[in-house]
């Protein structure tokens, strides 16, 4: 069996190491491949070249663009409007592709233990495919949320509009943007870090580096910080369930 991940670039991807170790540890006869495709229209070629491919993870920039190539969506993926797991069923000959979203599973289970009663509102930095799942996850945890965007859009703050009072009202800040991801480790989202305190919780979906500048600057002012590594591991576990369960 073959499994893999599509995205571009894939230098930051942790998934191949995770699944390769899992296959070796559990004696599973399978391989996990990186497919660094710049354009999602290369997906049919990947499916053709790897006839034993049974599942794919999907990362930036394809989480939304891949949807037209799928035959079916799970209810969660449909609601979120983004896919990061594809189950490939070849039992009828022609590949049947079903999309899922494990971002929400990994995020909710990773964030939940850190929440305090005062954490009732959250800022979501970035408006891409990953942020859609985060917003649904926040709602499931009972938190209100608002986007923070580089450009003005209805219902969202811009980075220039963020004030100390907003960071007090929205004490949870989730970075869903790639800002600060390797190799750009000297960058961070442009929020007023000096306004943070021990009342704030900063969650960074980035996991490479393990301590981003966003986290480091937040911790400097007393905020609780966490990266996306545990979220990634939980996502990977959920991916395997989607790929191998009889009727996911």
Backbone as numpy.savetxt, mean C-alpha at the origin, in Angstrom:
# Nx Ny Nz CAx CAy CAz Cx Cy Cz
4.83 -23.89 -9.87 3.99 -22.69 -9.87 4.86 -21.44 -9.87
4.35 -20.40 -10.50 5.04 -19.12 -10.51 4.12 -18.04 -9.93
4.75 -17.12 -9.22 4.08 -15.94 -8.70 5.00 -14.76 -8.95
4.51 -13.54 -8.77 5.38 -12.41 -9.00 4.73 -11.08 -8.69
5.43 -10.03 -9.07 4.94 -8.67 -8.82 5.18 -7.83 -10.06
4.19 -7.00 -10.42 4.36 -6.04 -11.50 4.38 -4.63 -10.92
5.21 -3.79 -11.49 5.34 -2.41 -11.05 6.56 -1.81 -11.71
6.79 -0.51 -11.47 7.96 0.13 -12.06 8.30 1.41 -11.30
9.52 1.52 -10.77 10.56 0.49 -10.73 10.29 -0.50 -9.60
11.08 -1.56 -9.54 10.89 -2.56 -8.49 12.12 -2.73 -7.59
13.03 -1.79 -7.65 14.21 -1.89 -6.81 13.89 -1.88 -5.33
12.75 -1.27 -4.96 12.39 -1.16 -3.54 11.57 -2.34 -3.04
11.18 -3.26 -3.94 10.19 -4.27 -3.58 10.75 -5.30 -2.60
9.99 -5.57 -1.57 10.35 -6.55 -0.54 9.71 -7.90 -0.82
8.73 -7.94 -1.70 7.89 -9.12 -1.87 8.67 -10.35 -2.32
9.60 -10.18 -3.25 10.33 -11.33 -3.76 11.10 -12.03 -2.64
11.77 -11.27 -1.79 12.52 -11.86 -0.69 11.58 -12.57 0.28
10.43 -11.95 0.56 9.46 -12.54 1.49 8.98 -13.90 1.00
8.54 -13.95 -0.27 7.96 -15.19 -0.77 9.01 -16.25 -1.07
10.19 -15.84 -1.52 11.26 -16.81 -1.74 11.62 -17.52 -0.44
11.72 -16.75 0.65 12.01 -17.35 1.95 10.86 -18.24 2.40
9.62 -17.82 2.17 8.45 -18.62 2.55 8.43 -19.95 1.80
8.69 -19.91 0.50 8.68 -21.13 -0.30 9.75 -22.11 0.18
10.94 -21.60 0.49 12.03 -22.45 0.96 11.71 -23.03 2.34
11.19 -22.20 3.23 10.90 -22.63 4.60 9.80 -23.68 4.64
8.79 -23.52 3.79 7.63 -24.41 3.84 7.67 -25.51 2.78
8.77 -25.59 2.04 8.90 -26.63 1.04 7.90 -26.52 -0.10
7.57 -25.30 -0.49 6.62 -25.07 -1.58 7.38 -25.00 -2.90
6.96 -25.79 -3.87 7.62 -25.82 -5.17 7.09 -24.66 -6.02
7.68 -23.51 -5.82 7.21 -22.31 -6.52 8.35 -21.30 -6.61
8.21 -20.37 -7.53 9.16 -19.29 -7.69 8.42 -17.96 -7.72
9.10 -16.93 -7.23 8.52 -15.58 -7.23 9.42 -14.68 -8.07
8.81 -13.96 -9.01 9.56 -13.17 -9.98 9.21 -11.68 -9.86
10.20 -10.86 -10.12 9.96 -9.42 -10.31 9.71 -9.16 -11.79
8.61 -8.46 -12.09 8.30 -8.07 -13.46 8.26 -6.54 -13.53
9.41 -5.90 -13.76 9.45 -4.44 -13.78 8.93 -3.88 -15.09
7.60 -3.86 -15.23 7.00 -3.35 -16.47 6.59 -1.89 -16.27
7.05 -1.06 -17.20 6.79 0.37 -17.08 5.35 0.70 -17.43
4.77 -0.08 -18.39 3.40 0.18 -18.83 2.57 -1.09 -18.61
1.36 -0.90 -18.10 0.54 -2.06 -17.75 0.10 -2.85 -18.97
0.19 -2.26 -20.16 -0.19 -3.01 -21.35 0.81 -4.13 -21.66
1.88 -4.24 -20.88 2.81 -5.36 -21.01 2.34 -6.59 -20.23
1.26 -6.47 -19.47 0.77 -7.60 -18.67 0.44 -8.83 -19.51
-0.28 -8.70 -20.64 -0.56 -9.90 -21.45 0.71 -10.65 -21.87
1.77 -9.92 -22.14 3.04 -10.57 -22.51 3.57 -11.40 -21.34
3.51 -10.86 -20.14 3.96 -11.59 -18.95 3.15 -12.87 -18.78
1.85 -12.76 -18.95 0.97 -13.93 -18.78 1.30 -15.00 -19.83
1.63 -14.56 -21.03 1.94 -15.49 -22.11 3.29 -16.17 -21.88
4.28 -15.42 -21.41 5.62 -15.96 -21.24 5.74 -16.86 -20.01
4.81 -16.72 -19.06 4.85 -17.52 -17.84 3.52 -18.27 -17.69
3.37 -19.38 -18.39 2.09 -20.11 -18.39 1.74 -20.74 -17.05
2.70 -20.84 -16.13 2.42 -21.39 -14.80 2.19 -20.30 -13.76
2.04 -19.05 -14.21 1.83 -17.93 -13.29 0.44 -18.04 -12.68
0.39 -18.07 -11.34 -0.87 -18.24 -10.63 -1.29 -17.01 -9.82
-0.38 -16.08 -9.64 -0.75 -14.91 -8.85 0.26 -13.79 -9.00
-0.24 -12.56 -8.90 0.62 -11.39 -9.00 0.29 -10.40 -7.88
1.34 -9.78 -7.36 1.15 -8.55 -6.59 1.27 -7.38 -7.57
0.65 -6.29 -7.23 0.65 -5.10 -8.09 1.07 -3.91 -7.24
2.07 -3.17 -7.71 2.50 -1.98 -7.00 2.54 -0.80 -7.96
3.00 0.34 -7.46 3.04 1.56 -8.26 3.76 1.33 -9.59
3.25 1.89 -10.69 2.11 2.81 -10.79 0.86 2.14 -11.35
0.68 0.83 -11.13 -0.33 0.08 -11.87 -1.59 -0.29 -11.08
-1.72 0.14 -9.84 -2.82 -0.35 -8.99 -4.20 0.01 -9.55
-4.31 1.11 -10.22 -5.58 1.48 -10.84 -5.61 1.14 -12.33
-4.48 1.35 -13.00 -4.42 1.13 -14.44 -4.63 -0.33 -14.83
-4.38 -1.26 -13.91 -4.50 -2.68 -14.24 -5.96 -3.14 -14.30
-6.87 -2.40 -13.71 -8.25 -2.86 -13.57 -8.91 -3.22 -14.91
-8.75 -2.45 -15.98 -9.38 -2.85 -17.24 -8.89 -4.18 -17.81
-7.76 -4.67 -17.33 -7.21 -5.93 -17.81 -7.74 -7.13 -17.03
-8.57 -6.88 -16.01 -9.06 -7.94 -15.15 -10.46 -8.39 -15.56
-10.78 -9.65 -15.23 -12.09 -10.20 -15.55 -13.08 -10.02 -14.41
-12.56 -9.80 -13.19 -13.43 -9.77 -12.01 -12.72 -9.00 -10.90
-13.51 -8.34 -10.05 -12.98 -7.63 -8.89 -13.67 -8.12 -7.63
-12.92 -8.22 -6.54 -13.54 -8.49 -5.25 -14.34 -7.26 -4.83
-15.32 -7.40 -3.93 -16.08 -6.22 -3.48 -15.19 -5.12 -2.90
-14.15 -5.51 -2.15 -13.27 -4.51 -1.55 -12.48 -3.76 -2.61
-11.95 -4.49 -3.58 -11.19 -3.85 -4.65 -12.07 -2.91 -5.47
-13.32 -3.33 -5.70 -14.26 -2.50 -6.45 -14.56 -1.22 -5.69
-14.77 -1.33 -4.39 -15.07 -0.15 -3.58 -13.89 0.80 -3.52
-12.69 0.25 -3.39 -11.49 1.07 -3.26 -11.09 1.66 -4.61
-11.33 0.90 -5.67 -10.94 1.37 -7.00 -9.47 1.16 -7.28
-8.86 0.19 -6.59 -7.45 -0.11 -6.79 -7.21 -1.58 -6.45
-6.24 -2.17 -7.12 -5.93 -3.59 -6.97 -4.45 -3.75 -6.66
-4.11 -4.60 -5.69 -2.70 -4.91 -5.47 -2.43 -6.41 -5.44
-3.47 -7.23 -5.69 -3.31 -8.68 -5.78 -4.17 -9.18 -6.95
-3.58 -10.04 -7.77 -4.33 -10.66 -8.87 -4.22 -12.18 -8.74
-5.35 -12.84 -8.71 -5.41 -14.30 -8.74 -5.61 -14.72 -10.20
-4.80 -15.66 -10.67 -4.86 -16.11 -12.07 -5.34 -17.56 -12.10
-6.52 -17.76 -12.63 -7.13 -19.09 -12.73 -7.07 -19.54 -14.19
-6.37 -20.63 -14.44 -6.21 -21.13 -15.80 -6.98 -22.43 -16.02
-7.92 -22.75 -15.13 -8.63 -24.03 -15.21 -9.48 -24.16 -16.47
-9.88 -23.03 -17.03 -10.70 -23.07 -18.25 -9.87 -22.81 -19.51
-8.55 -22.85 -19.35 -7.68 -22.59 -20.50 -7.21 -21.15 -20.55
-8.09 -20.25 -20.94 -7.76 -18.83 -20.98 -7.65 -18.29 -19.55
-6.60 -17.53 -19.23 -6.45 -17.02 -17.87 -7.63 -16.15 -17.45
-8.15 -16.42 -16.25 -9.20 -15.59 -15.65 -8.54 -14.81 -14.52
-8.57 -13.50 -14.61 -7.87 -12.64 -13.65 -8.87 -11.97 -12.71
-8.69 -12.21 -11.41 -9.53 -11.58 -10.40 -8.67 -10.69 -9.52
-9.11 -9.44 -9.34 -8.35 -8.48 -8.55 -8.85 -8.35 -7.13
-7.91 -8.22 -6.21 -8.20 -8.03 -4.79 -7.41 -6.84 -4.27
-7.72 -6.43 -3.05 -6.93 -5.38 -2.41 -6.59 -5.82 -0.99
-5.30 -6.10 -0.77 -4.84 -6.48 0.57 -4.24 -5.30 1.32
-4.13 -4.13 0.66 -3.64 -2.93 1.35 -4.46 -2.65 2.60
-5.77 -2.74 2.46 -6.65 -2.39 3.56 -6.45 -3.35 4.74
-6.24 -4.64 4.45 -6.03 -5.62 5.52 -4.74 -5.31 6.27
-3.65 -5.13 5.53 -2.37 -4.86 6.17 -2.37 -3.57 6.96
-2.98 -2.53 6.39 -2.98 -1.23 7.07 -3.79 -1.26 8.36
-4.99 -1.77 8.31 -5.87 -1.77 9.50 -5.23 -2.54 10.64
-4.70 -3.72 10.35 -4.13 -4.54 11.42 -2.82 -3.97 11.95
-2.12 -3.21 11.14 -0.88 -2.60 11.58 -1.11 -1.32 12.39
-2.13 -0.56 12.02 -2.41 0.71 12.70 -3.21 0.52 13.99
-4.12 -0.43 14.00 -5.06 -0.57 15.11 -4.41 -0.54 16.50
-3.31 -1.28 16.74 -2.74 -1.30 18.09 -2.21 0.04 18.58
-1.96 0.98 17.67 -1.37 2.26 18.03 -2.41 3.34 18.33
-3.66 3.07 18.01 -4.68 4.11 18.13 -5.07 4.35 19.59
-5.28 5.62 19.89 -5.75 6.06 21.21 -7.15 6.67 21.05
-7.88 6.81 22.15 -9.23 7.41 22.05 -9.24 8.80 21.41
-8.12 9.52 21.53 -8.05 10.88 20.96 -7.79 10.87 19.46
-7.49 9.70 18.91 -7.20 9.60 17.47 -8.49 9.38 16.69
-9.19 10.48 16.46 -10.50 10.38 15.81 -10.49 10.92 14.38
-9.42 11.63 14.00 -9.34 12.19 12.66 -7.93 11.99 12.10
-7.86 11.86 10.77 -6.58 11.59 10.13 -6.40 12.41 8.87
-5.15 12.77 8.61 -4.75 13.37 7.34 -4.12 12.29 6.49
-4.48 12.25 5.21 -3.95 11.26 4.28 -3.12 12.01 3.24
-1.81 11.81 3.28 -0.91 12.50 2.37 -0.79 11.71 1.08
-1.27 12.29 -0.02 -1.23 11.61 -1.31 -2.61 11.11 -1.69
-2.89 11.10 -2.98 -4.23 10.76 -3.46 -4.21 9.64 -4.49
-3.14 8.83 -4.51 -3.02 7.76 -5.49 -3.75 6.50 -5.08
-3.43 5.38 -5.76 -4.12 4.12 -5.53 -4.00 3.60 -4.12
-2.83 3.75 -3.50 -2.66 3.27 -2.14 -3.54 4.03 -1.16
-3.70 5.33 -1.38 -4.47 6.15 -0.44 -5.93 5.76 -0.40
-6.46 5.25 -1.50 -7.88 4.86 -1.53 -8.16 3.76 -0.51
-7.28 2.76 -0.46 -7.45 1.68 0.51 -7.28 2.20 1.94
-6.34 3.11 2.13 -6.09 3.66 3.47 -7.32 4.39 3.97
-7.98 5.15 3.12 -9.17 5.89 3.52 -10.30 4.95 3.92
-10.49 3.88 3.16 -11.51 2.89 3.52 -11.15 2.23 4.85
-9.87 1.94 5.04 -9.42 1.35 6.30 -9.64 2.28 7.48
-9.36 3.56 7.30 -9.58 4.54 8.37 -11.06 4.60 8.75
-11.92 4.59 7.75 -13.36 4.60 8.02 -13.77 3.37 8.83
-13.20 2.22 8.48 -13.51 1.00 9.21 -13.04 1.05 10.66
-12.01 1.84 10.92 -11.51 2.01 12.28 -12.21 3.15 13.02
-13.15 3.79 12.34 -13.93 4.85 12.98 -13.30 6.22 12.93
-12.34 6.44 12.04 -11.68 7.73 11.94 -12.20 8.51 10.73
-12.44 9.79 10.93 -12.68 10.69 9.81 -11.34 11.00 9.16
-11.36 11.37 7.88 -10.11 11.66 7.20 -10.29 12.76 6.17
-9.16 13.39 5.84 -9.12 14.35 4.74 -7.81 14.20 4.01
-7.90 14.33 2.70 -6.70 14.28 1.88 -5.87 15.55 2.05
-4.55 15.39 1.87 -3.65 16.52 1.70 -3.01 16.34 0.33
-3.16 17.35 -0.51 -2.71 17.27 -1.90 -1.78 18.43 -2.24
-0.93 18.21 -3.22 -0.04 19.29 -3.65 -0.80 20.39 -4.36
-1.92 20.04 -4.99 -2.72 21.03 -5.70 -4.10 21.15 -5.07
-4.73 22.26 -5.25 -6.03 22.52 -4.64 -7.09 21.59 -5.24
-7.85 20.94 -4.38 -8.96 20.10 -4.82 -10.04 20.12 -3.75
-11.26 19.90 -4.16 -12.39 20.01 -3.26 -12.28 18.98 -2.13
-12.52 19.46 -0.91 -12.53 18.58 0.25 -11.17 18.19 0.77
-10.10 18.79 0.23 -8.74 18.44 0.65 -7.98 19.69 1.07
-7.02 19.49 1.95 -6.07 20.54 2.28 -4.92 20.49 1.28
-4.30 21.62 1.05 -3.00 21.63 0.39 -1.94 21.64 1.49
-0.72 21.29 1.14 0.34 21.28 2.14 0.55 22.68 2.72
0.38 23.70 1.89 0.57 25.08 2.36 -0.50 25.50 3.36
-1.64 24.82 3.36 -2.73 25.17 4.26 -2.61 24.53 5.64
-1.71 23.59 5.80 -1.60 22.88 7.08 -1.07 23.83 8.16
-1.76 23.85 9.28 -1.40 24.71 10.41 -1.29 23.85 11.66
-0.70 24.39 12.74 -0.66 23.65 14.00 -2.04 23.22 14.48
-3.05 24.06 14.30 -4.39 23.70 14.77 -4.96 22.53 13.97
-4.64 22.45 12.68 -5.11 21.32 11.87 -4.45 20.03 12.33
-3.16 20.08 12.66 -2.47 18.88 13.13 -2.95 18.47 14.52
-3.49 19.39 15.27 -4.11 19.03 16.55 -5.47 18.38 16.33
-6.24 18.93 15.38 -7.56 18.38 15.10 -7.46 17.03 14.39
-6.43 16.87 13.55 -6.20 15.62 12.81 -4.87 15.02 13.29
-4.86 14.37 14.44 -3.59 13.94 15.03 -2.92 12.76 14.32
-3.67 11.99 13.54 -3.09 10.87 12.80 -2.73 11.34 11.40
-1.49 11.08 10.99 -1.02 11.50 9.67 -0.45 10.27 8.96
-1.03 9.93 7.81 -0.61 8.75 7.07 0.01 9.18 5.74
1.27 8.83 5.55 1.93 9.17 4.29 1.71 8.06 3.28
0.88 8.33 2.27 0.62 7.38 1.19 1.37 7.75 -0.08
2.20 8.75 -0.01 2.99 9.16 -1.17 4.33 8.44 -1.15
5.03 8.41 -2.29 6.36 7.78 -2.30 7.47 8.70 -1.83
7.13 9.89 -1.34 8.15 10.85 -0.90 8.94 10.26 0.27
10.24 10.22 0.11 11.11 9.67 1.15 11.54 8.24 0.89
10.98 7.62 -0.16 11.36 6.24 -0.50 12.76 6.21 -1.10
13.51 5.16 -0.80 14.82 4.96 -1.39 14.74 5.07 -2.92
15.63 5.78 -3.58 16.87 6.38 -3.07 16.73 7.82 -2.59
15.51 8.35 -2.55 15.32 9.76 -2.18 15.11 9.89 -0.67
16.08 9.39 0.08 15.91 9.27 1.53 16.04 10.61 2.26
16.48 11.64 1.55 16.63 12.95 2.19 15.41 13.84 1.95
14.31 13.23 1.51 13.08 13.98 1.27 11.99 13.53 2.25
11.03 14.41 2.49 9.89 14.08 3.34 8.71 14.97 2.97
7.49 14.54 3.26 6.32 15.39 2.99 6.44 16.73 3.70
5.94 17.78 3.05 6.10 19.14 3.56 4.98 19.51 4.53
5.04 18.92 5.73 4.09 19.29 6.79 4.85 20.06 7.87
4.15 20.85 8.70 4.84 21.62 9.75 5.21 20.73 10.94
6.33 20.05 10.85 6.73 19.08 11.87 6.86 19.70 13.26
7.26 20.96 13.30 7.44 21.62 14.59 6.14 21.75 15.37
5.00 21.55 14.70 3.70 21.63 15.36 3.27 20.28 15.94
4.05 19.22 15.71 3.70 17.90 16.21 4.03 17.76 17.69
3.40 16.78 18.31 3.65 16.50 19.73 3.40 15.02 19.98
3.46 14.62 21.26 3.21 13.23 21.61 1.76 12.83 21.35
0.91 13.79 21.04 -0.49 13.49 20.72 -0.64 12.97 19.30
0.39 13.13 18.46 0.30 12.75 17.05 0.82 11.34 16.79
0.25 10.72 15.76 0.67 9.41 15.29 0.97 9.52 13.81
2.20 9.21 13.41 2.62 9.28 12.02 2.86 7.86 11.50
2.16 7.51 10.43 2.30 6.19 9.82 2.78 6.38 8.39
3.90 5.76 8.05 4.48 5.90 6.71 4.37 4.58 5.97
3.66 4.57 4.84 3.58 3.35 4.05 4.93 2.94 3.47
5.85 3.87 3.38 7.20 3.56 2.90 7.90 2.67 3.93
8.63 1.66 3.45 9.36 0.77 4.35 10.84 0.67 3.99
11.26 1.36 2.93 12.66 1.40 2.56 13.04 2.83 2.27
13.75 3.50 3.21 14.42 2.97 4.39 13.43 2.67 5.53
13.89 1.88 6.50 13.01 1.52 7.61 12.64 2.72 8.46
13.54 3.68 8.58 13.21 4.94 9.24 13.32 6.06 8.22
12.19 6.56 7.77 12.18 7.64 6.79 12.41 8.98 7.49
12.72 9.99 6.70 12.87 11.33 7.27 11.55 11.81 7.86
10.44 11.45 7.26 9.11 11.75 7.79 8.96 11.20 9.22
9.37 9.98 9.43 9.29 9.37 10.76 10.29 10.03 11.72
11.49 10.23 11.24 12.54 10.78 12.10 12.18 12.18 12.59
11.66 13.01 11.69 11.29 14.36 12.10 10.08 14.34 13.02
9.14 13.41 12.79 8.00 13.29 13.70 8.42 12.88 15.08
9.31 11.89 15.17 9.79 11.41 16.47 10.55 12.50 17.22
11.20 13.37 16.47 11.96 14.47 17.08 11.06 15.35 17.94
9.78 15.43 17.55 8.83 16.26 18.30 7.88 15.42 19.16
8.23 14.16 19.38 7.49 13.34 20.32 6.39 12.49 19.74
6.15 12.57 18.43 5.07 11.79 17.82 5.40 10.30 17.81
4.38 9.47 17.90 4.52 8.03 17.71 4.64 7.78 16.21
5.62 6.97 15.78 5.84 6.76 14.36 5.93 5.27 14.05
5.53 4.91 12.83 5.63 3.52 12.38 5.76 3.48 10.86
6.55 2.54 10.37 6.70 2.41 8.92 5.78 1.33 8.37
5.89 1.06 7.08 4.96 0.15 6.43 5.42 -1.29 6.34
6.47 -1.67 7.10 7.00 -3.02 6.95 6.03 -4.09 7.46
5.46 -3.88 8.64 4.49 -4.86 9.14 3.27 -4.92 8.22
2.84 -3.77 7.75 1.72 -3.72 6.81 2.04 -4.56 5.58
3.27 -4.45 5.08 3.67 -5.21 3.90 3.62 -6.71 4.18
4.10 -7.13 5.34 4.09 -8.55 5.68 2.66 -9.07 5.78
1.79 -8.28 6.39 0.39 -8.69 6.50 -0.27 -8.75 5.12
0.09 -7.82 4.25 -0.42 -7.84 2.88 0.03 -9.11 2.16
1.28 -9.47 2.35 1.83 -10.65 1.68 1.10 -11.91 2.13
0.85 -12.02 3.43 0.12 -13.17 3.95 -1.27 -13.23 3.34
-1.93 -12.08 3.25 -3.27 -12.02 2.64 -3.21 -12.38 1.15
-2.15 -11.94 0.46 -1.99 -12.27 -0.95 -1.98 -13.78 -1.15
-1.21 -14.47 -0.33 -1.12 -15.92 -0.45 -2.48 -16.57 -0.25
-3.26 -16.05 0.68 -4.60 -16.59 0.90 -5.47 -16.37 -0.33
-5.40 -15.19 -0.93 -6.17 -14.91 -2.14 -5.77 -15.84 -3.28
-4.47 -16.12 -3.40 -3.99 -16.96 -4.50 -4.36 -18.43 -4.34
-4.42 -18.90 -3.09 -4.49 -20.34 -2.88 -5.80 -20.83 -2.27
-6.63 -19.94 -1.73 -7.89 -20.38 -1.14 -8.82 -20.91 -2.23
-9.64 -21.93 -1.93 -10.52 -22.50 -2.96 -11.47 -21.49 -3.59
-12.09 -20.65 -2.75 -13.05 -19.67 -3.27 -12.88 -18.33 -2.57
-11.79 -17.61 -2.89 -11.56 -16.33 -2.21 -12.54 -15.26 -2.67
